[in-house]
Short mmCIF file of C-alpha atoms in Angstrom, two decimals:
data_model
loop_
_atom_site.label_atom_id
_atom_site.label_comp_id
_atom_site.label_asym_id
_atom_site.label_seq_id
_atom_site.Cartn_x
_atom_site.Cartn_y
_atom_site.Cartn_z
CA UNK Y 181 0.00 0.00 0.00
CA UNK Y 182 3.04 2.29 0.25
CA UNK Y 183 3.61 2.73 -3.47
CA UNK Y 184 5.19 6.08 -4.26
CA UNK Y 185 3.42 8.81 -6.22
CA UNK Y 186 0.19 6.84 -6.71
CA UNK Y 187 -1.44 5.07 -3.78
CA UNK Y 188 -4.78 3.24 -3.91
CA UNK Y 189 -6.98 2.56 -0.92
CA UNK Y 190 -10.57 1.65 -0.11
CA UNK Y 191 -12.95 3.48 2.16
CA UNK Y 192 -12.44 2.43 5.79
CA UNK Y 193 -8.91 1.16 5.34
CA UNK Y 194 -5.62 2.55 6.70
CA UNK Y 195 -3.24 4.00 4.15
CA UNK Y 196 0.27 5.45 4.31
CA UNK Y 197 1.60 8.20 2.01
CA UNK Y 198 5.39 8.15 1.72
CA UNK Y 199 7.34 11.38 1.90
CA UNK Y 200 10.43 12.08 -0.19
CA UNK Y 201 12.87 12.28 2.72
CA UNK Y 202 13.85 10.13 5.69
CA UNK Y 203 15.54 11.74 8.70
CA UNK Y 204 19.01 10.25 9.32
CA UNK Y 205 19.60 8.50 12.61
CA UNK Y 206 22.14 11.18 13.47
CA UNK Y 207 19.46 13.86 13.42
CA UNK Y 208 15.99 14.40 14.86
CA UNK Y 209 12.72 15.96 13.80
CA UNK Y 210 13.72 19.12 15.75
CA UNK Y 211 15.99 20.10 12.88
CA UNK Y 212 13.22 20.04 10.28
CA UNK Y 213 9.99 21.63 9.16
CA UNK Y 214 7.56 19.19 7.54
CA UNK Y 215 4.38 20.12 5.73
CA UNK Y 216 1.77 17.70 4.42
CA UNK Y 217 -0.65 19.52 2.14
CA UNK Y 218 -3.59 18.47 0.01
CA UNK Y 219 -4.29 20.20 -3.29
CA UNK Y 220 -1.47 22.66 -2.42
CA UNK Y 221 -3.69 24.98 -0.36
CA UNK Y 222 -5.12 22.68 2.34
CA UNK Y 223 -2.62 21.89 5.13
CA UNK Y 224 -3.28 18.41 6.50
CA UNK Y 225 -0.66 18.77 9.25
CA UNK Y 226 2.62 20.57 9.86
CA UNK Y 227 5.61 20.09 12.17
CA UNK Y 228 8.24 22.59 13.26
CA UNK Y 229 11.12 21.90 15.63
CA UNK Y 230 9.66 18.52 16.49
CA UNK Y 231 6.22 19.85 17.42
CA UNK Y 232 2.93 19.70 15.51
CA UNK Y 233 1.92 23.26 14.74
CA UNK Y 234 -1.13 22.67 12.56
CA UNK Y 235 -3.72 20.01 11.67
CA UNK Y 236 -6.81 20.32 9.53
CA UNK Y 237 -10.02 19.74 11.49
CA UNK Y 238 -11.24 17.20 8.92
CA UNK Y 239 -8.24 15.04 9.71
CA UNK Y 240 -8.55 15.22 13.48
CA UNK Y 241 -8.17 11.77 15.08
CA UNK Y 242 -7.58 10.23 11.63
CA UNK Y 243 -4.01 11.19 10.79
CA UNK Y 244 -0.52 10.82 12.22
CA UNK Y 245 3.01 11.20 10.87
CA UNK Y 246 5.97 8.89 11.36
CA UNK Y 247 8.70 11.02 12.93
CA UNK Y 248 11.47 9.15 11.14
CA UNK Y 249 10.40 8.48 7.54
CA UNK Y 250 7.71 11.22 7.61
CA UNK Y 251 5.00 8.91 6.21
CA UNK Y 252 1.49 10.34 6.56
CA UNK Y 253 -0.97 7.73 7.86
CA UNK Y 254 -4.71 8.18 7.35
CA UNK Y 255 -7.26 5.92 9.03
CA UNK Y 256 -10.05 5.35 8.32
CA UNK Y 257 -9.92 6.57 4.75
CA UNK Y 258 -12.88 8.59 3.51
CA UNK Y 259 -14.06 9.46 0.02
CA UNK Y 260 -13.10 13.09 0.52
CA UNK Y 261 -9.49 12.03 1.12
CA UNK Y 262 -9.24 11.28 -2.58
CA UNK Y 263 -6.80 13.68 -4.27
CA UNK Y 264 -3.22 14.92 -4.63
CA UNK Y 265 -0.99 15.33 -1.57
CA UNK Y 266 2.32 17.15 -1.28
CA UNK Y 267 5.15 16.56 1.19
CA UNK Y 268 7.50 19.53 1.73
CA UNK Y 269 10.59 19.11 3.95
CA UNK Y 270 12.84 21.97 5.08
CA UNK Y 271 16.06 21.85 7.12
CA UNK Y 272 16.41 24.48 9.86
CA UNK Y 273 20.19 24.54 10.06
CA UNK Y 274 20.65 25.28 6.44
CA UNK Y 275 20.41 28.81 5.18
CA UNK Y 276 16.88 30.21 4.96
CA UNK Y 277 15.26 26.87 5.82
CA UNK Y 278 16.18 25.41 2.46
CA UNK Y 279 13.88 22.83 0.93
CA UNK Y 280 15.23 19.32 1.25
CA UNK Y 281 12.50 17.74 -0.90
CA UNK Y 282 9.11 18.52 -2.41
CA UNK Y 283 7.08 15.64 -3.83
CA UNK Y 284 3.48 14.94 -4.83
CA UNK Y 285 1.62 11.73 -3.98
CA UNK Y 286 -1.81 10.94 -5.39
CA UNK Y 287 -4.26 9.05 -3.20
CA UNK Y 288 -6.89 7.22 -5.23
CA UNK Y 289 -9.78 6.19 -2.99
CA UNK Y 290 -12.34 3.56 -3.96
CA UNK Y 291 -15.50 2.24 -2.34
CA UNK Y 292 -16.94 -1.16 -3.18
CA UNK Y 293 -20.28 -1.20 -4.92
CA UNK Y 294 -22.92 -3.59 -3.69
CA UNK Y 295 -23.44 -6.79 -5.65
CA UNK Y 296 -25.74 -5.94 -8.58
CA UNK Y 297 -29.38 -6.78 -7.91
CA UNK Y 298 -31.46 -7.92 -10.89
CA UNK Y 299 -35.27 -7.89 -11.03
CA UNK Y 300 -37.56 -8.86 -13.93
CA UNK Y 301 -41.12 -7.52 -14.17
CA UNK Y 302 -43.47 -9.26 -16.61
CA UNK Y 303 -45.93 -7.00 -18.45
CA UNK Y 304 -47.45 -9.33 -21.03
CA UNK Y 305 -47.57 -13.07 -21.65
CA UNK Y 306 -48.56 -15.13 -24.67
CA UNK Y 307 -47.82 -18.55 -26.12
CA UNK Y 308 -45.18 -17.00 -28.40
CA UNK Y 309 -43.31 -14.65 -26.03
CA UNK Y 310 -43.06 -12.95 -22.64
CA UNK Y 311 -42.62 -9.16 -22.46
CA UNK Y 312 -40.67 -7.94 -19.44
CA UNK Y 313 -38.55 -5.06 -18.11
CA UNK Y 314 -35.25 -6.07 -16.48
CA UNK Y 315 -33.71 -3.73 -13.89
CA UNK Y 316 -30.19 -3.95 -12.45
CA UNK Y 317 -28.97 -1.69 -9.63
CA UNK Y 318 -25.91 -1.25 -7.42
CA UNK Y 319 -25.10 1.38 -4.82
CA UNK Y 320 -22.57 2.86 -2.40
CA UNK Y 321 -19.47 2.83 -4.62
CA UNK Y 322 -16.69 5.13 -5.80
CA UNK Y 323 -15.48 6.29 -8.31
CA UNK Y 324 -18.16 6.72 -10.93
CA UNK Y 325 -18.83 3.27 -12.41
CA UNK Y 326 -19.65 1.78 -15.77
CA UNK Y 327 -22.59 -0.60 -15.84
CA UNK Y 328 -23.02 -3.10 -18.68
CA UNK Y 329 -25.45 -5.83 -19.72
CA UNK Y 330 -24.88 -9.13 -21.51
CA UNK Y 331 -27.66 -11.28 -22.97
CA UNK Y 332 -26.61 -14.83 -23.85
CA UNK Y 333 -22.93 -13.71 -24.01
CA UNK Y 334 -23.75 -10.75 -26.28
CA UNK Y 335 -23.50 -7.13 -25.15
CA UNK Y 336 -26.69 -5.09 -25.34
CA UNK Y 337 -27.42 -1.36 -25.30
CA UNK Y 338 -29.69 -0.23 -22.47
CA UNK Y 339 -30.70 2.85 -20.45
CA UNK Y 340 -28.48 3.67 -17.44
CA UNK Y 341 -28.60 6.28 -14.66
CA UNK Y 342 -25.86 7.28 -12.22
CA UNK Y 343 -26.56 9.37 -9.12
CA UNK Y 344 -24.44 10.55 -6.21
CA UNK Y 345 -25.44 10.22 -2.55
CA UNK Y 346 -24.80 12.69 0.25
CA UNK Y 347 -21.52 10.92 1.09
CA UNK Y 348 -20.25 11.41 -2.48
CA UNK Y 349 -20.84 7.72 -3.21
CA UNK Y 350 -22.40 6.63 -6.47
CA UNK Y 351 -25.58 4.67 -7.13
CA UNK Y 352 -26.18 3.17 -10.57
CA UNK Y 353 -29.23 1.66 -12.30
CA UNK Y 354 -29.82 0.10 -15.71
CA UNK Y 355 -33.08 -0.91 -17.42
CA UNK Y 356 -33.78 -3.07 -20.46
CA UNK Y 357 -37.05 -4.01 -22.18
CA UNK Y 358 -37.09 -7.57 -23.52
CA UNK Y 359 -39.38 -9.77 -25.59
CA UNK Y 360 -38.40 -13.26 -24.42
CA UNK Y 361 -39.24 -16.09 -26.82
CA UNK Y 362 -37.06 -18.66 -25.02
CA UNK Y 363 -35.05 -18.94 -21.80
CA UNK Y 364 -32.06 -16.55 -21.85
CA UNK Y 365 -29.19 -15.74 -19.47
CA UNK Y 366 -28.87 -12.08 -18.41
CA UNK Y 367 -25.69 -10.74 -16.75
CA UNK Y 368 -25.26 -7.30 -15.19
CA UNK Y 369 -21.74 -6.00 -14.41
CA UNK Y 370 -20.50 -2.91 -12.54
CA UNK Y 371 -16.92 -1.82 -13.28
CA UNK Y 372 -14.95 0.73 -11.21
CA UNK Y 373 -11.24 1.37 -10.79
CA UNK Y 374 -10.25 -2.02 -12.19
CA UNK Y 375 -12.80 -3.92 -10.07
CA UNK Y 376 -15.79 -5.78 -11.50
CA UNK Y 377 -18.90 -7.07 -9.74
CA UNK Y 378 -21.42 -9.17 -11.66
CA UNK Y 379 -24.74 -10.93 -11.17
CA UNK Y 380 -26.53 -13.32 -13.56
CA UNK Y 381 -30.19 -14.30 -13.81
CA UNK Y 382 -31.98 -16.83 -16.03
CA UNK Y 383 -34.95 -15.14 -17.67
CA UNK Y 384 -37.60 -17.78 -18.35
CA UNK Y 385 -40.35 -17.78 -20.91
CA UNK Y 386 -43.69 -18.83 -19.44
CA UNK Y 387 -44.19 -22.58 -20.00
CA UNK Y 388 -47.81 -23.17 -18.94
CA UNK Y 389 -49.32 -21.80 -22.12
CA UNK Y 390 -53.11 -22.41 -22.24
CA UNK Y 391 -54.67 -22.52 -25.71
CA UNK Y 392 -58.09 -20.80 -25.65
CA UNK Y 393 -61.10 -23.05 -26.39
CA UNK Y 394 -62.70 -22.38 -29.78
CA UNK Y 395 -66.54 -22.47 -29.64
CA UNK Y 396 -68.23 -24.87 -32.12
CA UNK Y 397 -69.53 -23.42 -35.36
CA UNK Y 398 -73.21 -22.74 -36.06
CA UNK Y 399 -73.52 -25.70 -38.45
CA UNK Y 400 -72.14 -28.10 -35.84
CA UNK Y 401 -74.58 -26.82 -33.24
CA UNK Y 402 -77.53 -27.15 -35.66
CA UNK Y 403 -76.62 -30.69 -36.69
CA UNK Y 404 -76.15 -31.75 -33.07
CA UNK Y 405 -79.52 -30.29 -32.11
CA UNK Y 406 -81.30 -32.17 -34.93
CA UNK Y 407 -79.67 -35.46 -33.91
CA UNK Y 408 -80.71 -34.96 -30.28
CA UNK Y 409 -84.30 -34.12 -31.27
CA UNK Y 410 -84.56 -37.21 -33.52
CA UNK Y 411 -83.18 -39.37 -30.73
CA UNK Y 412 -85.73 -38.03 -28.24
CA UNK Y 413 -88.61 -38.60 -30.71
CA UNK Y 414 -87.46 -42.17 -31.35
CA UNK Y 415 -87.42 -42.92 -27.63
CA UNK Y 416 -90.90 -41.38 -27.21
CA UNK Y 417 -92.44 -43.41 -30.06
CA UNK Y 418 -90.82 -46.60 -28.84
CA UNK Y 419 -92.19 -46.02 -25.35
CA UNK Y 420 -95.73 -45.63 -26.73
CA UNK Y 421 -95.59 -48.60 -29.14
CA UNK Y 422 -94.10 -51.34 -26.97
CA UNK Y 423 -96.83 -51.43 -24.24
CA UNK Y 424 -99.64 -51.85 -26.83
CA UNK Y 425 -97.80 -54.63 -28.63
CA UNK Y 426 -97.36 -56.65 -25.43
CA UNK Y 427 -100.95 -56.23 -24.23
CA UNK Y 428 -102.38 -57.46 -27.55
CA UNK Y 429 -101.84 -61.04 -26.21
CA UNK Y 430 -103.70 -60.34 -23.00
CA UNK Y 431 -107.42 -59.96 -22.29
CA UNK Y 432 -109.52 -57.99 -19.94
CA UNK Y 433 -110.91 -59.62 -16.78
CA UNK Y 434 -114.43 -60.95 -16.95
CA UNK Y 435 -117.34 -58.93 -15.76
CA UNK Y 436 -118.65 -61.89 -13.78
CA UNK Y 437 -117.63 -61.85 -10.16
CA UNK Y 438 -118.61 -65.45 -9.43
CA UNK Y 439 -115.71 -67.06 -11.24
CA UNK Y 440 -113.17 -64.65 -9.69
CA UNK Y 441 -110.61 -65.36 -12.34
CA UNK Y 442 -109.44 -63.55 -15.43
CA UNK Y 443 -110.31 -64.79 -18.83
CA UNK Y 444 -106.74 -64.38 -19.91
CA UNK Y 445 -105.63 -67.02 -17.38
CA UNK Y 446 -107.41 -69.81 -19.30
CA UNK Y 447 -105.15 -71.92 -21.46
CA UNK Y 448 -105.53 -71.15 -25.12
CA UNK Y 449 -107.59 -73.65 -27.17
CA UNK Y 450 -106.05 -74.76 -30.40
CA UNK Y 451 -107.92 -74.32 -33.63
CA UNK Y 452 -107.89 -78.09 -34.22
CA UNK Y 453 -109.92 -78.85 -31.07
CA UNK Y 454 -112.41 -76.20 -32.02
CA UNK Y 455 -112.97 -77.79 -35.41
CA UNK Y 456 -113.52 -81.26 -33.96
CA UNK Y 457 -116.05 -80.00 -31.49
CA UNK Y 458 -118.01 -78.26 -34.21
CA UNK Y 459 -118.25 -81.40 -36.32
CA UNK Y 460 -119.72 -83.41 -33.42
#
């Protein structure tokens, strides 16, 4: 983390900015003036004759300087710490406090974005396709990110918005309208300062497609009605005909009450017997 001239750190971490001079063991900080400045005009802290003479209120309780190698330590790092720093060292014993070294160090602060969150809202469904709007969002990161979308391993163009929160952190959102005719894989990626965070989601076409029932045509209804009517008439006629046909072999009971039997109970007399009786 102590790389000269360009130092990278994340929000909340501890970072050290190296100065351009290290005090020899034969000397002490009392012989030097040391200034750590940000953006040239903002004094982070300053030492003279071994004593701190100035510290910026924004760095109170967050900064300290090594009295030997003059490294400026910042903890915890904040977004506003991002920028260019300058270390100026002067030697008291030399004429007119001559400058021993003057060097700039750039602190590049990053903040991790949240893992992208993907949602899919279905607006219309049919047997052929599913219409939906896919939204991907990530928040709380720095610096300003780039958000991209990939559909089945192919990059797509979509609408994106980037906003900044009160803490100077970025929030990013992307939206894409899709007409899904088959299952597809959607990947959303957020890139910032060499880091990439991605999330994938399988977008599914609706499977339970119900084909609407087609009502029968007028001709089919008419033909069916005629068949049903004919069937009912046939049953009615059969019901009326069958009882008469059966009863034609029966006879009515006699009017005489003395015999107490029905005429139809007598055994039938053959025509041959009747003929013989007539001839006698």
